[in-house]
XYZ file of C-alpha atoms in Angstrom:
454
model
C -2.375 -28.463 -1.849
C -5.069 -29.760 0.503
C -2.601 -29.754 3.363
C -1.620 -26.194 2.600
C -5.215 -24.988 2.611
C -6.736 -26.918 5.500
C -5.921 -24.459 8.296
C -6.940 -21.305 6.362
C -10.144 -23.046 5.308
C -11.067 -23.749 8.925
C -10.171 -20.182 9.829
C -12.386 -18.780 7.104
C -15.281 -20.952 8.240
C -14.824 -19.647 11.777
C -14.641 -16.016 10.659
C -17.746 -16.329 8.476
C -19.672 -17.686 11.438
C -18.961 -14.474 13.348
C -21.305 -11.450 13.210
C -20.243 -9.080 10.505
C -18.000 -6.152 11.407
C -16.039 -3.714 9.338
C -13.127 -1.401 9.421
C -12.707 0.716 6.287
C -9.218 2.022 5.704
C -8.569 5.729 5.905
C -6.728 7.258 3.016
C -6.670 10.805 4.353
C -3.108 12.008 4.882
C -4.024 13.880 8.073
C -6.775 13.538 10.652
C -7.858 15.138 13.861
C -6.813 13.094 16.896
C -9.640 10.811 18.049
C -9.535 12.056 21.656
C -8.952 15.819 21.519
C -9.931 16.761 17.915
C -6.699 18.692 17.470
C -5.537 18.833 13.884
C -1.999 17.510 13.403
C -0.159 18.561 10.229
C 1.302 15.462 8.548
C 5.042 15.206 8.057
C 6.151 15.515 4.407
C 6.684 12.100 2.814
C 8.001 10.819 -0.509
C 6.229 7.437 -0.215
C 4.117 6.744 -3.309
C 0.404 5.945 -3.082
C -0.086 2.194 -2.803
C 3.312 1.555 -1.117
C 4.031 0.480 2.467
C 7.458 1.211 3.983
C 8.775 -1.581 6.196
C 8.855 0.715 9.239
C 5.071 1.191 8.962
C 4.265 -2.524 8.631
C 2.393 -4.715 11.116
C 0.919 -2.028 13.414
C -0.555 1.506 13.567
C 2.007 4.292 13.326
C 1.159 5.584 16.807
C 1.730 3.360 19.858
C -0.839 5.257 21.946
C -3.477 4.465 19.310
C -2.426 0.798 19.464
C -2.903 0.747 23.263
C -6.192 2.704 23.185
C -7.662 0.162 20.779
C -6.966 -2.626 23.265
C -9.031 -0.886 25.960
C -12.241 -0.373 24.066
C -15.401 -1.895 25.440
C -16.850 -4.211 22.804
C -20.174 -2.877 21.492
C -19.886 0.415 23.357
C -16.662 1.097 21.511
C -17.718 -0.329 18.163
C -16.336 1.966 15.483
C -18.051 2.478 12.138
C -16.155 3.715 9.108
C -17.683 5.115 5.942
C -15.748 6.447 2.989
C -17.224 7.721 -0.294
C -14.935 7.745 -3.325
C -15.112 9.099 -6.831
C -12.206 8.418 -9.184
C -11.579 9.451 -12.783
C -8.620 8.027 -14.748
C -7.622 8.699 -18.346
C -4.487 7.043 -19.768
C -3.185 7.409 -23.326
C -0.706 4.560 -23.931
C 2.477 4.154 -25.968
C 0.621 2.470 -28.833
C -2.025 5.233 -29.064
C -4.702 3.098 -27.402
C -6.274 4.326 -24.170
C -7.985 3.436 -20.897
C -10.649 5.663 -19.372
C -13.292 5.368 -16.669
C -15.080 7.342 -13.977
C -16.377 5.448 -10.955
C -18.337 6.155 -7.765
C -18.253 3.949 -4.702
C -16.408 3.491 -1.441
C -16.562 1.362 1.670
C -18.633 0.788 4.786
C -17.538 -1.242 7.763
C -17.227 -1.539 11.498
C -14.997 -3.064 14.156
C -16.114 -3.911 17.665
C -14.205 -3.265 20.832
C -12.700 -6.236 22.631
C -15.069 -8.629 24.360
C -13.641 -9.414 27.816
C -10.638 -7.438 26.565
C -9.674 -10.420 24.377
C -11.728 -10.745 21.181
C -13.059 -8.374 18.501
C -14.548 -8.959 15.086
C -15.124 -6.910 11.986
C -16.142 -6.706 8.340
C -15.953 -4.219 5.476
C -17.931 -4.002 2.268
C -16.599 -2.253 -0.847
C -18.238 -1.093 -4.045
C -17.250 0.584 -7.322
C -19.938 1.518 -9.841
C -19.520 2.911 -13.335
C -20.422 6.511 -14.049
C -18.581 6.519 -17.370
C -16.515 3.881 -19.140
C -16.387 3.183 -22.897
C -15.973 -0.528 -23.595
C -13.079 0.130 -25.981
C -11.149 2.013 -23.254
C -11.035 -0.699 -20.566
C -8.087 -1.299 -18.245
C -8.126 1.487 -15.645
C -8.555 -0.996 -12.720
C -11.353 1.212 -11.387
C -13.916 -1.360 -12.539
C -13.999 -5.066 -13.332
C -12.843 -6.142 -16.806
C -15.458 -5.104 -19.344
C -16.053 -1.810 -17.475
C -18.387 -3.575 -15.044
C -19.200 -2.314 -11.559
C -18.846 -4.612 -8.546
C -19.651 -4.965 -4.831
C -17.740 -7.254 -2.493
C -17.475 -8.124 1.193
C -13.712 -7.687 1.354
C -13.172 -8.104 5.095
C -14.669 -10.619 7.538
C -12.331 -11.377 10.426
C -11.818 -12.065 14.094
C -9.014 -10.515 16.143
C -7.664 -11.992 19.380
C -5.761 -9.823 21.849
C -3.054 -12.072 23.299
C -1.799 -9.124 25.364
C -1.871 -5.369 24.826
C 1.166 -5.677 22.541
C 0.266 -8.778 20.494
C -2.710 -9.582 18.233
C -3.794 -12.664 16.290
C -6.078 -12.098 13.292
C -8.113 -14.762 11.468
C -10.144 -14.350 8.298
C -10.300 -11.915 5.401
C -8.904 -8.404 5.849
C -6.462 -5.798 4.604
C -2.876 -5.791 5.810
C 0.168 -3.699 4.957
C 3.736 -4.921 4.406
C 6.171 -4.079 1.554
C 5.217 -6.969 -0.808
C 1.769 -7.896 0.537
C -0.407 -4.846 1.101
C -3.641 -3.064 0.245
C -2.128 -1.176 -2.712
C -5.007 1.223 -2.161
C -4.481 3.429 -5.227
C -7.774 2.790 -7.043
C -11.409 2.477 -5.901
C -10.972 -0.478 -3.528
C -7.915 -2.114 -1.941
C -6.431 -5.591 -2.005
C -7.614 -7.759 0.890
C -6.385 -11.202 1.941
C -7.626 -14.445 3.454
C -4.973 -15.005 6.094
C -3.844 -15.902 9.590
C -1.536 -13.228 10.985
C 0.241 -12.524 14.263
C 1.404 -8.940 14.840
C 3.189 -7.255 17.715
C 4.365 -3.788 18.730
C 6.794 -3.729 21.657
C 8.631 -0.914 23.431
C 8.934 2.513 21.812
C 8.067 4.578 24.886
C 10.246 6.606 27.267
C 13.221 6.330 24.942
C 13.084 2.539 24.749
C 13.791 0.714 21.467
C 10.722 -0.238 19.430
C 10.145 -3.639 17.827
C 7.470 -4.294 15.206
C 7.076 -7.968 14.377
C 4.642 -9.897 12.237
C 4.102 -13.184 10.511
C 1.393 -15.313 9.018
C 0.024 -17.418 6.213
C -1.781 -15.778 3.270
C -4.007 -18.185 1.368
C -5.997 -16.014 -1.051
C -6.213 -12.439 -2.349
C -9.005 -10.201 -3.593
C -7.375 -7.905 -6.125
C -8.189 -4.183 -6.224
C -10.816 -4.388 -8.976
C -12.160 -7.885 -8.228
C -15.145 -9.287 -6.355
C -13.707 -12.775 -5.766
C -10.779 -14.212 -3.809
C -8.241 -16.331 -5.705
C -5.148 -18.310 -4.738
C -2.011 -16.258 -4.083
C -0.199 -18.474 -6.619
C -2.817 -17.856 -9.302
C -2.611 -14.119 -8.704
C 1.181 -14.290 -9.075
C 0.723 -15.787 -12.547
C 0.945 -19.543 -11.944
C -0.879 -21.848 -14.417
C -4.544 -22.700 -13.877
C -5.048 -25.278 -11.152
C -1.881 -24.367 -9.230
C -2.873 -23.174 -5.761
C -0.323 -22.157 -3.148
C -0.301 -19.682 -0.307
C 2.440 -17.440 1.055
C 4.223 -17.626 4.425
C 5.549 -14.287 5.670
C 7.756 -13.393 8.637
C 9.456 -10.091 9.411
C 10.492 -7.498 11.975
C 11.569 -3.867 12.205
C 13.798 -2.381 14.948
C 13.820 1.331 15.777
C 16.048 3.130 18.250
C 16.082 6.894 18.136
C 16.596 7.959 14.534
C 17.936 4.565 13.389
C 15.705 1.834 11.937
C 16.433 -1.550 10.410
C 14.106 -4.341 9.310
C 13.701 -7.383 7.099
C 10.844 -9.583 5.896
C 10.653 -12.807 3.898
C 7.767 -14.171 1.802
C 7.849 -17.873 0.842
C 5.409 -19.601 -1.516
C 6.130 -23.287 -2.062
C 6.907 -24.131 -5.724
C 6.223 -20.485 -6.684
C 8.552 -17.733 -5.410
C 10.603 -16.529 -2.451
C 10.942 -12.773 -1.867
C 13.336 -11.271 0.690
C 13.235 -7.553 1.490
C 15.375 -5.482 3.851
C 15.557 -1.771 4.607
C 17.566 0.566 6.873
C 16.948 4.235 7.667
C 18.843 6.879 9.623
C 17.875 10.495 10.270
C 19.963 13.440 11.449
C 18.563 16.735 12.714
C 20.796 19.438 11.217
C 18.885 22.395 12.671
C 15.530 23.181 14.265
C 13.634 22.832 10.982
C 16.200 20.916 8.937
C 16.360 17.106 8.893
C 18.427 14.757 6.751
C 17.311 11.146 6.269
C 19.193 8.379 4.475
C 17.793 4.976 3.501
C 18.964 1.759 1.853
C 16.834 -1.104 0.527
C 17.463 -4.535 -0.969
C 15.100 -7.064 -2.588
C 15.911 -10.595 -3.727
C 13.514 -12.890 -5.607
C 13.932 -16.512 -6.737
C 11.933 -19.546 -7.814
C 11.231 -22.304 -5.278
C 10.547 -26.039 -5.233
C 9.085 -27.411 -8.462
C 9.245 -23.943 -10.105
C 5.585 -23.939 -11.109
C 5.359 -20.179 -11.638
C 7.307 -20.184 -14.932
C 8.323 -23.794 -15.383
C 11.991 -22.868 -14.968
C 14.274 -21.372 -12.358
C 14.740 -17.586 -12.091
C 16.360 -15.053 -9.817
C 16.397 -11.272 -9.654
C 17.368 -8.545 -7.234
C 17.251 -4.798 -6.802
C 18.981 -2.443 -4.398
C 18.325 1.221 -3.826
C 19.487 4.266 -1.898
C 17.555 7.397 -0.970
C 18.478 10.733 0.612
C 15.866 13.195 1.845
C 16.304 16.722 3.173
C 13.376 18.258 5.016
C 13.291 22.008 5.559
C 10.132 23.361 7.134
C 7.294 22.307 4.855
C 9.595 21.334 1.981
C 11.029 17.879 1.275
C 13.813 17.324 -1.276
C 14.503 13.722 -2.348
C 17.111 11.978 -4.484
C 17.106 8.206 -5.054
C 18.823 5.522 -7.130
C 17.914 1.889 -7.854
C 19.617 -0.915 -9.777
C 17.892 -4.154 -10.856
C 19.748 -7.301 -11.893
C 19.496 -11.086 -12.233
C 17.934 -12.941 -15.140
C 14.380 -11.534 -15.143
C 12.371 -8.462 -14.178
C 11.385 -7.910 -10.556
C 7.816 -8.904 -9.627
C 5.152 -7.495 -7.307
C 1.982 -9.577 -7.705
C 0.362 -8.784 -4.330
C 1.042 -5.086 -3.676
C 2.417 -1.811 -4.884
C 6.139 -2.117 -5.599
C 8.344 -0.819 -2.713
C 11.267 0.399 -4.852
C 12.410 3.977 -4.239
C 12.036 4.829 -7.941
C 8.596 3.215 -8.336
C 6.205 6.085 -9.107
C 2.764 6.758 -10.594
C 3.075 4.683 -13.789
C 6.433 2.897 -14.004
C 8.288 0.796 -11.398
C 11.740 1.038 -13.071
C 12.575 -2.507 -11.921
C 13.360 -4.309 -15.200
C 16.387 -6.575 -15.405
C 19.515 -4.466 -15.874
C 17.713 -1.147 -15.396
C 19.295 1.736 -13.484
C 17.059 4.611 -12.405
C 17.580 8.022 -10.811
C 14.831 10.016 -9.081
C 14.656 13.688 -8.140
C 11.615 14.887 -6.210
C 10.474 18.026 -4.404
C 7.407 18.235 -2.190
C 5.877 21.147 -0.322
C 3.164 21.527 2.322
C 1.514 24.949 2.032
C 1.496 26.759 5.405
C -1.248 29.194 4.323
C -3.657 26.462 3.116
C -4.104 23.980 5.924
C -4.070 20.418 4.566
C -2.786 21.343 1.075
C 0.406 19.906 -0.400
C 2.047 19.195 -3.753
C 5.034 17.452 -5.261
C 6.794 17.067 -8.590
C 9.309 14.401 -9.577
C 11.450 13.107 -12.416
C 12.779 9.562 -12.904
C 15.346 8.658 -15.547
C 15.625 4.941 -16.343
C 18.243 3.236 -18.485
C 17.908 0.554 -21.157
C 17.158 -2.871 -19.592
C 18.817 -6.130 -20.664
C 15.985 -7.169 -22.967
C 16.655 -6.084 -26.582
C 12.929 -5.526 -27.138
C 12.525 -3.054 -24.253
C 13.811 0.495 -24.122
C 14.811 3.260 -21.727
C 12.027 5.302 -20.133
C 11.747 8.488 -18.121
C 8.744 9.784 -16.182
C 7.561 13.194 -14.958
C 4.866 13.348 -12.247
C 2.965 16.256 -10.699
C 0.608 15.837 -7.744
C -1.632 18.292 -5.853
C -3.674 17.282 -2.807
C -5.972 19.095 -0.386
C -7.318 17.281 2.676
C -9.726 19.614 4.461
C -8.926 19.349 8.194
C -11.827 21.355 9.671
C -14.925 23.359 8.877
C -18.021 22.159 7.026
C -15.871 20.360 4.433
C -13.901 18.424 7.046
C -13.176 14.897 5.827
C -13.039 15.855 2.126
C -9.879 15.087 0.142
C -9.278 16.144 -3.471
C -6.226 14.884 -5.330
C -4.986 15.596 -8.866
C -2.207 13.466 -10.371
C -0.577 13.726 -13.789
C 2.234 11.604 -15.236
C 4.058 11.762 -18.547
C 6.269 8.843 -19.570
C 8.609 8.968 -22.571
C 9.907 5.698 -24.020
C 12.978 5.658 -26.224
C 12.830 3.230 -29.133
C 13.356 3.254 -32.894
C 10.242 5.438 -32.865
C 9.868 7.457 -29.661
C 6.497 7.005 -27.925
C 4.733 8.614 -24.974
C 2.211 7.763 -22.263
C 0.026 10.287 -20.427
C -1.851 9.440 -17.240
C -4.336 11.817 -15.557
C -6.204 11.030 -12.329
C -8.769 12.935 -10.278
C -9.695 11.511 -6.879
C -12.358 12.802 -4.494
C -12.634 10.999 -1.153
C -14.966 11.851 1.710
C -14.664 10.479 5.247
C -17.463 11.855 7.456
C -15.817 13.212 10.620
C -18.519 11.592 12.760
C -20.695 8.677 11.677
């Protein structure tokens, strides 16, 4: 274990010696462009909160933003980010117990420009404080166990610009890939102690685009935690077992076709392989059809310290989306197999049928999803969606079929005196079939505020 941790340890020491800097993540679905303040309506999407599609991994969505960041002038271009969050969650579970809390907090951070066009540093602090939280209704993940508030320095990192297309990052920060990501669906996100190399190549003037990334992830700060722990411990390994995760992946895009794959390897713990392909067809001026396929494979590695025995599991999925103006219609199917349930210890689960409450990724489980989303043209920044997922009985004789209904309404104010405010309502109802049918209800109210100018 000492050999595995020596390099990250040195990296962390280096990053902690740097002046603090922060870059708080933005959760707003649409923003005004940084240069011309023109509001851009977001494209409809069926991606669940807390998930990261492979084609959005490793780099910002927009190449021009990637290049502009490389040309900033150190302190002159230092960017501060402040976000205030309030989150209420009330869940009534299958066994008639419940979880409930209301929290207030957010993040504050900054990131410098590049010194000599080569080096930048940053840091971000996060906090979540209890406004309401009965001790007998713990478990919302808005607060620490015991309904306790917390404050944590979640990001402290240095970033080296190898060239305008390639960046090396050292230290503690958030990152987004399918199985290691922020999973930013509560008060604060996951962040990681890691060494990462990321690149964004091509993509302009009709050229193919390559997104590539790799690195070593040593520790994780979970969403409702104020300490970093070993990636192996967070995955569920026994006390004293400490291992990191090596990750390497790429995504290729040419026109409306995309294909990518990524692998995560943790010695003696688990190997996860994920691949995804997408293809879009414009049927008319405002009509677009997109098809996608995904495949995940998981297996034990080395001395099999995670469970003390070997295991393997896999899931594949297919998704079809039809966009018409501001409407998006989605149908998806997933099938899980192997000898155990699929796992997602370091992120939101990337499966096409993973939704607000359930992931529908148990061994032997088939799931169908139908979803409709709509962006209101007469209320700028407002959108909604509703979905239904029907899951089958899994292999385990003690688990039963489930289905889930979700409704979501969101308004992100794009301009005016409320610019930067986002209000989101989410409700889920899950029905579990069993000898005695049981239900789960999950209600969430989120209010986020990103000041347009800090």
